[in-house]
């Protein structure tokens, strides 16, 4: 009996040890089977291997050593980086659902708390994305289509630029106002004069948020939020700008609540309020105030900065290459003429212009790291085990500039999108809007804006610079979340 007791004790002890080992092993291998990567320091991770002024460049360099899928460490959390066409396609398209989450960096968590279409995941994101896409698509935005709104705004832009009277000016401000007015009319149902005080304040806040998001101080915040919360820096200005924008949007939503009519939605906010009303008895409805506020903020920010920065780049590149600017004008002249407003149906007849716009987007590589993705469950990928909730970086830059996919990836070359007969040629490596389930929600709006604004401007003006065009530097001024151009003044000479 004694022996049997000690045997039982031994057996129980052995079983417990085995259970503990199994439990620890079941957690460890997951960590242990992350893709390889550079050795990381405790607490600091790979912070010192990152160029805070151009993080994507550090990642590209690391991929040369560690291959298309590798891991880097931030303070306490890993990021799996996908590089090159094959890996990004496999992750975002073929394994779309697995990688469809949005990883919330501390700064994004503090700003959004996981609400809104751009920073939510799972069921909340699915519902908000479906609703937002169908609202943008079906609404046709009320009485007038989005196309008409852009055409009308393009004329306001021409008037604003004509008022410069050929004096050198930076086109950045009027371009940002024009583009922002499109998203304003979709969200709020109104456009603003370029001198309107409230509008100008909001433009400043948006520019401030976009600059701060790429600042070194925000990158340090993402590593050490608890300490940085008490320290001064651009991250504090970022939070203040977001608070101001929230105030502005909240006031706007309130005035919509007071005036909206169920059967006559005027804009995105009205449509969302109607949906809130329909689902007010559903306890788990995602159509709640915080999701309205954050989705509106997402659209306002994403819809202003991206297209307007692309147009700034476009003008700069076309001044740098006057012969390309002239060739586009010839196509405009032949297809549209000098009086009729450019329309979206003209695009199919203007392969050269279409190719140049695509090449501008490829070359500038506006969002080189996309927006952070996240794994939705424990997944096996290329022989590695990536745990649920891991931060994933689709390095779009390595697709847009892949030597295997483009003839001259480093130089500006519209032939990348033209076949031997001069017809427009698609390329599946064109991932400026990312790819898969989380691909840019505003892609078709953005493509309309780029075509209509650019053709209207070139129909009306020749853009040139006060310095020799060969001296215009078309390398980036800064490369954070968005890659921005250097600031030049240009003359707009009426045609
Ligand atoms: C040239 C212009 C634009 C570019 C290059 C661009 C690029 C991108 C990229 C790279 C993403 C990340 C996709 C991902 O997570 O994989 C994105 C997401 C997004 N974009 Fe754009 N974008 C542009 C214009 C716009 C416009 C005009 C809007 C306004 C409707 C917009 C709204 C959004 C939203 C809401 C998301 C988040 C989608 C989601 O999380 O499901 N974008 N965009």
PDB file of N, CA and C and ligand atoms in Angstrom, residues 92 100-102 116-120 125 129 132 136 179 183 186 295 298-311 361 364 366-373 394 396 431-443 445-447 449-450 482, ligand 1:
ATOM      1  N   UNK A  92      -1.753  39.026 -48.550  1.00  0.00           N
ATOM      2  CA  UNK A  92      -2.933  39.901 -48.618  1.00  0.00           C
ATOM      3  C   UNK A  92      -4.058  39.362 -49.501  1.00  0.00           C
ATOM      4  N   UNK A 100      -6.324  39.904 -42.383  1.00  0.00           N
ATOM      5  CA  UNK A 100      -7.202  41.066 -42.598  1.00  0.00           C
ATOM      6  C   UNK A 100      -7.398  41.954 -41.372  1.00  0.00           C
ATOM      7  N   UNK A 101      -6.764  41.625 -40.236  1.00  0.00           N
ATOM      8  CA  UNK A 101      -6.939  42.477 -39.057  1.00  0.00           C
ATOM      9  C   UNK A 101      -6.145  43.764 -39.179  1.00  0.00           C
ATOM     10  N   UNK A 102      -6.477  44.730 -38.352  1.00  0.00           N
ATOM     11  CA  UNK A 102      -5.719  45.995 -38.323  1.00  0.00           C
ATOM     12  C   UNK A 102      -4.962  46.046 -37.020  1.00  0.00           C
ATOM     13  N   UNK A 116     -14.230  52.721 -35.936  1.00  0.00           N
ATOM     14  CA  UNK A 116     -14.086  53.320 -37.268  1.00  0.00           C
ATOM     15  C   UNK A 116     -13.593  52.309 -38.286  1.00  0.00           C
ATOM     16  N   UNK A 117     -13.935  52.566 -39.553  1.00  0.00           N
ATOM     17  CA  UNK A 117     -13.688  51.572 -40.608  1.00  0.00           C
ATOM     18  C   UNK A 117     -12.205  51.259 -40.826  1.00  0.00           C
ATOM     19  N   UNK A 118     -11.335  52.248 -40.653  1.00  0.00           N
ATOM     20  CA  UNK A 118      -9.917  52.009 -40.981  1.00  0.00           C
ATOM     21  C   UNK A 118      -9.160  51.303 -39.859  1.00  0.00           C
ATOM     22  N   UNK A 119      -9.625  51.445 -38.610  1.00  0.00           N
ATOM     23  CA  UNK A 119      -8.839  50.905 -37.489  1.00  0.00           C
ATOM     24  C   UNK A 119      -9.550  49.829 -36.686  1.00  0.00           C
ATOM     25  N   UNK A 120     -10.604  49.258 -37.277  1.00  0.00           N
ATOM     26  CA  UNK A 120     -11.293  48.159 -36.588  1.00  0.00           C
ATOM     27  C   UNK A 120     -10.898  46.841 -37.245  1.00  0.00           C
ATOM     28  N   UNK A 125     -15.328  45.655 -38.382  1.00  0.00           N
ATOM     29  CA  UNK A 125     -14.755  46.170 -39.629  1.00  0.00           C
ATOM     30  C   UNK A 125     -15.585  45.727 -40.833  1.00  0.00           C
ATOM     31  N   UNK A 129     -17.111  48.419 -43.271  1.00  0.00           N
ATOM     32  CA  UNK A 129     -16.556  48.479 -44.635  1.00  0.00           C
ATOM     33  C   UNK A 129     -17.663  48.289 -45.667  1.00  0.00           C
ATOM     34  N   UNK A 132     -19.818  51.429 -45.717  1.00  0.00           N
ATOM     35  CA  UNK A 132     -19.150  52.604 -46.284  1.00  0.00           C
ATOM     36  C   UNK A 132     -18.972  52.456 -47.792  1.00  0.00           C
ATOM     37  N   UNK A 136     -20.705  54.924 -50.494  1.00  0.00           N
ATOM     38  CA  UNK A 136     -19.929  55.693 -51.476  1.00  0.00           C
ATOM     39  C   UNK A 136     -20.352  55.329 -52.896  1.00  0.00           C
ATOM     40  N   UNK A 179      -9.082  68.803 -53.131  1.00  0.00           N
ATOM     41  CA  UNK A 179      -9.292  67.378 -52.867  1.00  0.00           C
ATOM     42  C   UNK A 179     -10.139  67.196 -51.604  1.00  0.00           C
ATOM     43  N   UNK A 183     -14.152  65.106 -50.467  1.00  0.00           N
ATOM     44  CA  UNK A 183     -14.541  64.205 -49.376  1.00  0.00           C
ATOM     45  C   UNK A 183     -15.503  64.935 -48.414  1.00  0.00           C
ATOM     46  N   UNK A 186     -18.914  64.615 -49.727  1.00  0.00           N
ATOM     47  CA  UNK A 186     -19.442  63.260 -49.543  1.00  0.00           C
ATOM     48  C   UNK A 186     -19.858  63.040 -48.080  1.00  0.00           C
ATOM     49  N   UNK A 295     -15.251  56.733 -38.246  1.00  0.00           N
ATOM     50  CA  UNK A 295     -15.257  56.445 -39.695  1.00  0.00           C
ATOM     51  C   UNK A 295     -15.207  57.756 -40.481  1.00  0.00           C
ATOM     52  N   UNK A 298     -11.734  58.941 -40.342  1.00  0.00           N
ATOM     53  CA  UNK A 298     -10.902  58.130 -41.253  1.00  0.00           C
ATOM     54  C   UNK A 298     -11.042  58.622 -42.696  1.00  0.00           C
ATOM     55  N   UNK A 299     -12.295  58.813 -43.127  1.00  0.00           N
ATOM     56  CA  UNK A 299     -12.522  59.203 -44.519  1.00  0.00           C
ATOM     57  C   UNK A 299     -11.949  60.593 -44.784  1.00  0.00           C
ATOM     58  N   UNK A 300     -12.171  61.485 -43.823  1.00  0.00           N
ATOM     59  CA  UNK A 300     -11.713  62.869 -43.953  1.00  0.00           C
ATOM     60  C   UNK A 300     -10.187  62.903 -44.095  1.00  0.00           C
ATOM     61  N   UNK A 301      -9.486  62.161 -43.245  1.00  0.00           N
ATOM     62  CA  UNK A 301      -8.021  62.161 -43.276  1.00  0.00           C
ATOM     63  C   UNK A 301      -7.493  61.427 -44.505  1.00  0.00           C
ATOM     64  N   UNK A 302      -7.974  60.177 -44.690  1.00  0.00           N
ATOM     65  CA  UNK A 302      -7.463  59.362 -45.807  1.00  0.00           C
ATOM     66  C   UNK A 302      -7.824  60.002 -47.133  1.00  0.00           C
ATOM     67  N   UNK A 303      -8.994  60.635 -47.189  1.00  0.00           N
ATOM     68  CA  UNK A 303      -9.467  61.211 -48.445  1.00  0.00           C
ATOM     69  C   UNK A 303      -8.807  62.529 -48.781  1.00  0.00           C
ATOM     70  N   UNK A 304      -8.155  63.178 -47.825  1.00  0.00           N
ATOM     71  CA  UNK A 304      -7.526  64.466 -48.117  1.00  0.00           C
ATOM     72  C   UNK A 304      -6.040  64.306 -48.432  1.00  0.00           C
ATOM     73  N   UNK A 305      -5.316  63.674 -47.527  1.00  0.00           N
ATOM     74  CA  UNK A 305      -3.857  63.667 -47.631  1.00  0.00           C
ATOM     75  C   UNK A 305      -3.322  62.874 -48.823  1.00  0.00           C
ATOM     76  N   UNK A 306      -3.925  61.695 -49.054  1.00  0.00           N
ATOM     77  CA  UNK A 306      -3.376  60.793 -50.069  1.00  0.00           C
ATOM     78  C   UNK A 306      -3.479  61.369 -51.486  1.00  0.00           C
ATOM     79  N   UNK A 307      -4.706  61.725 -51.890  1.00  0.00           N
ATOM     80  CA  UNK A 307      -4.872  62.204 -53.272  1.00  0.00           C
ATOM     81  C   UNK A 307      -4.164  63.537 -53.469  1.00  0.00           C
ATOM     82  N   UNK A 308      -4.213  64.433 -52.434  1.00  0.00           N
ATOM     83  CA  UNK A 308      -3.600  65.743 -52.667  1.00  0.00           C
ATOM     84  C   UNK A 308      -2.075  65.634 -52.722  1.00  0.00           C
ATOM     85  N   UNK A 309      -1.490  64.747 -51.904  1.00  0.00           N
ATOM     86  CA  UNK A 309      -0.027  64.583 -51.997  1.00  0.00           C
ATOM     87  C   UNK A 309       0.345  63.983 -53.356  1.00  0.00           C
ATOM     88  N   UNK A 310      -0.479  63.065 -53.864  1.00  0.00           N
ATOM     89  CA  UNK A 310      -0.193  62.481 -55.184  1.00  0.00           C
ATOM     90  C   UNK A 310      -0.238  63.565 -56.266  1.00  0.00           C
ATOM     91  N   UNK A 311      -1.224  64.475 -56.173  1.00  0.00           N
ATOM     92  CA  UNK A 311      -1.311  65.543 -57.174  1.00  0.00           C
ATOM     93  C   UNK A 311      -0.121  66.506 -57.063  1.00  0.00           C
ATOM     94  N   UNK A 361       1.995  57.161 -59.538  1.00  0.00           N
ATOM     95  CA  UNK A 361       1.674  56.459 -58.278  1.00  0.00           C
ATOM     96  C   UNK A 361       2.699  55.374 -57.947  1.00  0.00           C
ATOM     97  N   UNK A 364       6.192  57.275 -56.979  1.00  0.00           N
ATOM     98  CA  UNK A 364       6.272  58.018 -55.706  1.00  0.00           C
ATOM     99  C   UNK A 364       6.110  57.081 -54.514  1.00  0.00           C
ATOM    100  N   UNK A 366       3.666  56.165 -52.503  1.00  0.00           N
ATOM    101  CA  UNK A 366       3.125  57.071 -51.471  1.00  0.00           C
ATOM    102  C   UNK A 366       3.058  56.467 -50.066  1.00  0.00           C
ATOM    103  N   UNK A 367       2.595  55.218 -49.962  1.00  0.00           N
ATOM    104  CA  UNK A 367       2.481  54.592 -48.638  1.00  0.00           C
ATOM    105  C   UNK A 367       3.356  53.335 -48.646  1.00  0.00           C
ATOM    106  N   UNK A 368       4.684  53.498 -48.483  1.00  0.00           N
ATOM    107  CA  UNK A 368       5.603  52.374 -48.737  1.00  0.00           C
ATOM    108  C   UNK A 368       5.382  51.171 -47.835  1.00  0.00           C
ATOM    109  N   UNK A 369       4.796  51.403 -46.635  1.00  0.00           N
ATOM    110  CA  UNK A 369       4.581  50.263 -45.729  1.00  0.00           C
ATOM    111  C   UNK A 369       3.094  49.957 -45.574  1.00  0.00           C
ATOM    112  N   UNK A 370       2.260  50.551 -46.432  1.00  0.00           N
ATOM    113  CA  UNK A 370       0.814  50.380 -46.304  1.00  0.00           C
ATOM    114  C   UNK A 370       0.339  50.878 -44.947  1.00  0.00           C
ATOM    115  N   UNK A 371      -0.700  50.268 -44.428  1.00  0.00           N
ATOM    116  CA  UNK A 371      -1.159  50.538 -43.058  1.00  0.00           C
ATOM    117  C   UNK A 371      -1.024  49.200 -42.325  1.00  0.00           C
ATOM    118  N   UNK A 372      -0.657  49.205 -41.018  1.00  0.00           N
ATOM    119  CA  UNK A 372      -0.394  47.936 -40.332  1.00  0.00           C
ATOM    120  C   UNK A 372      -1.544  46.920 -40.433  1.00  0.00           C
ATOM    121  N   UNK A 373      -1.192  45.683 -40.783  1.00  0.00           N
ATOM    122  CA  UNK A 373      -2.167  44.592 -40.765  1.00  0.00           C
ATOM    123  C   UNK A 373      -1.949  43.758 -39.502  1.00  0.00           C
ATOM    124  N   UNK A 394       2.882  44.839 -44.702  1.00  0.00           N
ATOM    125  CA  UNK A 394       3.023  44.521 -46.125  1.00  0.00           C
ATOM    126  C   UNK A 394       3.877  45.627 -46.749  1.00  0.00           C
ATOM    127  N   UNK A 396       4.683  47.447 -49.294  1.00  0.00           N
ATOM    128  CA  UNK A 396       4.206  47.705 -50.665  1.00  0.00           C
ATOM    129  C   UNK A 396       5.322  48.235 -51.558  1.00  0.00           C
ATOM    130  N   UNK A 431       0.443  47.994 -56.778  1.00  0.00           N
ATOM    131  CA  UNK A 431      -0.266  47.875 -55.499  1.00  0.00           C
ATOM    132  C   UNK A 431      -0.219  49.185 -54.707  1.00  0.00           C
ATOM    133  N   UNK A 432      -0.339  50.305 -55.413  1.00  0.00           N
ATOM    134  CA  UNK A 432      -0.307  51.597 -54.715  1.00  0.00           C
ATOM    135  C   UNK A 432      -1.474  51.706 -53.729  1.00  0.00           C
ATOM    136  N   UNK A 433      -2.578  51.013 -54.033  1.00  0.00           N
ATOM    137  CA  UNK A 433      -3.740  51.040 -53.138  1.00  0.00           C
ATOM    138  C   UNK A 433      -3.783  49.791 -52.262  1.00  0.00           C
ATOM    139  N   UNK A 434      -2.648  49.067 -52.186  1.00  0.00           N
ATOM    140  CA  UNK A 434      -2.556  47.799 -51.480  1.00  0.00           C
ATOM    141  C   UNK A 434      -3.350  46.731 -52.239  1.00  0.00           C
ATOM    142  N   UNK A 435      -3.716  45.631 -51.591  1.00  0.00           N
ATOM    143  CA  UNK A 435      -4.411  44.548 -52.295  1.00  0.00           C
ATOM    144  C   UNK A 435      -5.197  43.733 -51.284  1.00  0.00           C
ATOM    145  N   UNK A 436      -6.152  42.953 -51.797  1.00  0.00           N
ATOM    146  CA  UNK A 436      -6.899  42.044 -50.926  1.00  0.00           C
ATOM    147  C   UNK A 436      -8.044  42.722 -50.193  1.00  0.00           C
ATOM    148  N   UNK A 437      -8.459  42.075 -49.097  1.00  0.00           N
ATOM    149  CA  UNK A 437      -9.686  42.486 -48.413  1.00  0.00           C
ATOM    150  C   UNK A 437      -9.636  43.898 -47.843  1.00  0.00           C
ATOM    151  N   UNK A 438      -8.440  44.360 -47.464  1.00  0.00           N
ATOM    152  CA  UNK A 438      -8.375  45.683 -46.841  1.00  0.00           C
ATOM    153  C   UNK A 438      -7.886  46.748 -47.791  1.00  0.00           C
ATOM    154  N   UNK A 439      -7.817  46.390 -49.050  1.00  0.00           N
ATOM    155  CA  UNK A 439      -7.365  47.336 -50.065  1.00  0.00           C
ATOM    156  C   UNK A 439      -8.092  48.678 -49.933  1.00  0.00           C
ATOM    157  N   UNK A 440      -7.432  49.755 -50.341  1.00  0.00           N
ATOM    158  CA  UNK A 440      -7.994  51.103 -50.175  1.00  0.00           C
ATOM    159  C   UNK A 440      -9.467  51.155 -50.563  1.00  0.00           C
ATOM    160  N   UNK A 441     -10.241  51.676 -49.625  1.00  0.00           N
ATOM    161  CA  UNK A 441     -11.677  51.751 -49.828  1.00  0.00           C
ATOM    162  C   UNK A 441     -12.045  52.904 -50.779  1.00  0.00           C
ATOM    163  N   UNK A 442     -11.132  53.859 -50.912  1.00  0.00           N
ATOM    164  CA  UNK A 442     -11.437  55.021 -51.753  1.00  0.00           C
ATOM    165  C   UNK A 442     -10.772  54.942 -53.113  1.00  0.00           C
ATOM    166  N   UNK A 443     -10.341  53.732 -53.530  1.00  0.00           N
ATOM    167  CA  UNK A 443      -9.573  53.632 -54.776  1.00  0.00           C
ATOM    168  C   UNK A 443     -10.278  54.277 -55.971  1.00  0.00           C
ATOM    169  N   UNK A 445     -12.682  56.429 -56.119  1.00  0.00           N
ATOM    170  CA  UNK A 445     -12.804  57.879 -55.942  1.00  0.00           C
ATOM    171  C   UNK A 445     -11.453  58.547 -56.229  1.00  0.00           C
ATOM    172  N   UNK A 446     -10.389  57.993 -55.661  1.00  0.00           N
ATOM    173  CA  UNK A 446      -9.064  58.586 -55.836  1.00  0.00           C
ATOM    174  C   UNK A 446      -8.663  58.591 -57.315  1.00  0.00           C
ATOM    175  N   UNK A 447      -8.944  57.500 -58.018  1.00  0.00           N
ATOM    176  CA  UNK A 447      -8.546  57.432 -59.433  1.00  0.00           C
ATOM    177  C   UNK A 447      -9.310  58.467 -60.261  1.00  0.00           C
ATOM    178  N   UNK A 449     -10.443  61.333 -59.029  1.00  0.00           N
ATOM    179  CA  UNK A 449      -9.883  62.636 -58.657  1.00  0.00           C
ATOM    180  C   UNK A 449      -8.583  62.905 -59.417  1.00  0.00           C
ATOM    181  N   UNK A 450      -7.696  61.902 -59.425  1.00  0.00           N
ATOM    182  CA  UNK A 450      -6.397  62.119 -60.061  1.00  0.00           C
ATOM    183  C   UNK A 450      -6.581  62.443 -61.539  1.00  0.00           C
ATOM    184  N   UNK A 482       3.503  58.486 -45.079  1.00  0.00           N
ATOM    185  CA  UNK A 482       3.384  58.917 -46.474  1.00  0.00           C
ATOM    186  C   UNK A 482       4.720  59.501 -46.931  1.00  0.00           C
TER     187      UNK A 482
HETATM  188  C1  LIG B   1      -3.951  58.312 -54.283  1.00  0.00           C
HETATM  189  C2  LIG B   1      -4.801  58.136 -53.324  1.00  0.00           C
HETATM  190  C3  LIG B   1      -4.803  57.006 -52.332  1.00  0.00           C
HETATM  191  C4  LIG B   1      -3.872  56.039 -52.064  1.00  0.00           C
HETATM  192  C5  LIG B   1      -2.518  55.833 -52.730  1.00  0.00           C
HETATM  193  C6  LIG B   1      -4.414  55.215 -50.992  1.00  0.00           C
HETATM  194  C7  LIG B   1      -3.754  54.120 -50.444  1.00  0.00           C
HETATM  195  C8  LIG B   1      -4.263  53.347 -49.418  1.00  0.00           C
HETATM  196  C9  LIG B   1      -3.566  52.238 -48.814  1.00  0.00           C
HETATM  197  C10 LIG B   1      -2.174  51.756 -49.215  1.00  0.00           C
HETATM  198  C11 LIG B   1      -4.378  51.727 -47.847  1.00  0.00           C
HETATM  199  C12 LIG B   1      -4.050  50.570 -46.908  1.00  0.00           C
HETATM  200  C13 LIG B   1      -4.733  49.305 -47.340  1.00  0.00           C
HETATM  201  C14 LIG B   1      -4.372  48.134 -46.457  1.00  0.00           C
HETATM  202  O1  LIG B   1      -4.572  48.192 -45.246  1.00  0.00           O
HETATM  203  O2  LIG B   1      -3.864  47.124 -46.991  1.00  0.00           O
HETATM  204  C15 LIG B   1      -5.595  52.523 -47.835  1.00  0.00           C
HETATM  205  C16 LIG B   1      -6.659  52.299 -46.990  1.00  0.00           C
HETATM  206  C17 LIG B   1      -7.765  53.124 -46.928  1.00  0.00           C
HETATM  207  N1  LIG B   1      -8.048  54.198 -47.747  1.00  0.00           N
HETATM  208 FE1  LIG B   1      -6.909  54.874 -49.255  1.00  0.00          FE
HETATM  209  N2  LIG B   1      -5.645  55.695 -50.640  1.00  0.00           N
HETATM  210  C18 LIG B   1      -5.930  56.776 -51.431  1.00  0.00           C
HETATM  211  C19 LIG B   1      -7.083  57.541 -51.412  1.00  0.00           C
HETATM  212  C20 LIG B   1      -8.149  57.359 -50.572  1.00  0.00           C
HETATM  213  C21 LIG B   1      -9.354  58.154 -50.578  1.00  0.00           C
HETATM  214  C22 LIG B   1      -9.676  59.304 -51.543  1.00  0.00           C
HETATM  215  C23 LIG B   1     -10.140  57.686 -49.573  1.00  0.00           C
HETATM  216  C24 LIG B   1     -11.504  58.206 -49.202  1.00  0.00           C
HETATM  217  C25 LIG B   1     -12.600  57.585 -49.384  1.00  0.00           C
HETATM  218  C26 LIG B   1      -9.432  56.578 -48.938  1.00  0.00           C
HETATM  219  C27 LIG B   1      -9.902  55.830 -47.875  1.00  0.00           C
HETATM  220  C28 LIG B   1      -9.243  54.746 -47.326  1.00  0.00           C
HETATM  221  C29 LIG B   1      -9.761  53.985 -46.200  1.00  0.00           C
HETATM  222  C30 LIG B   1     -11.051  54.268 -45.421  1.00  0.00           C
HETATM  223  C31 LIG B   1      -8.836  52.957 -45.947  1.00  0.00           C
HETATM  224  C32 LIG B   1      -8.934  51.864 -44.888  1.00  0.00           C
HETATM  225  C33 LIG B   1      -9.637  50.655 -45.481  1.00  0.00           C
HETATM  226  C34 LIG B   1      -9.826  49.512 -44.487  1.00  0.00           C
HETATM  227  O3  LIG B   1      -9.190  49.525 -43.441  1.00  0.00           O
HETATM  228  O4  LIG B   1     -10.624  48.609 -44.771  1.00  0.00           O
HETATM  229  N3  LIG B   1      -8.236  56.414 -49.578  1.00  0.00           N
HETATM  230  N4  LIG B   1      -5.503  53.496 -48.814  1.00  0.00           N
END
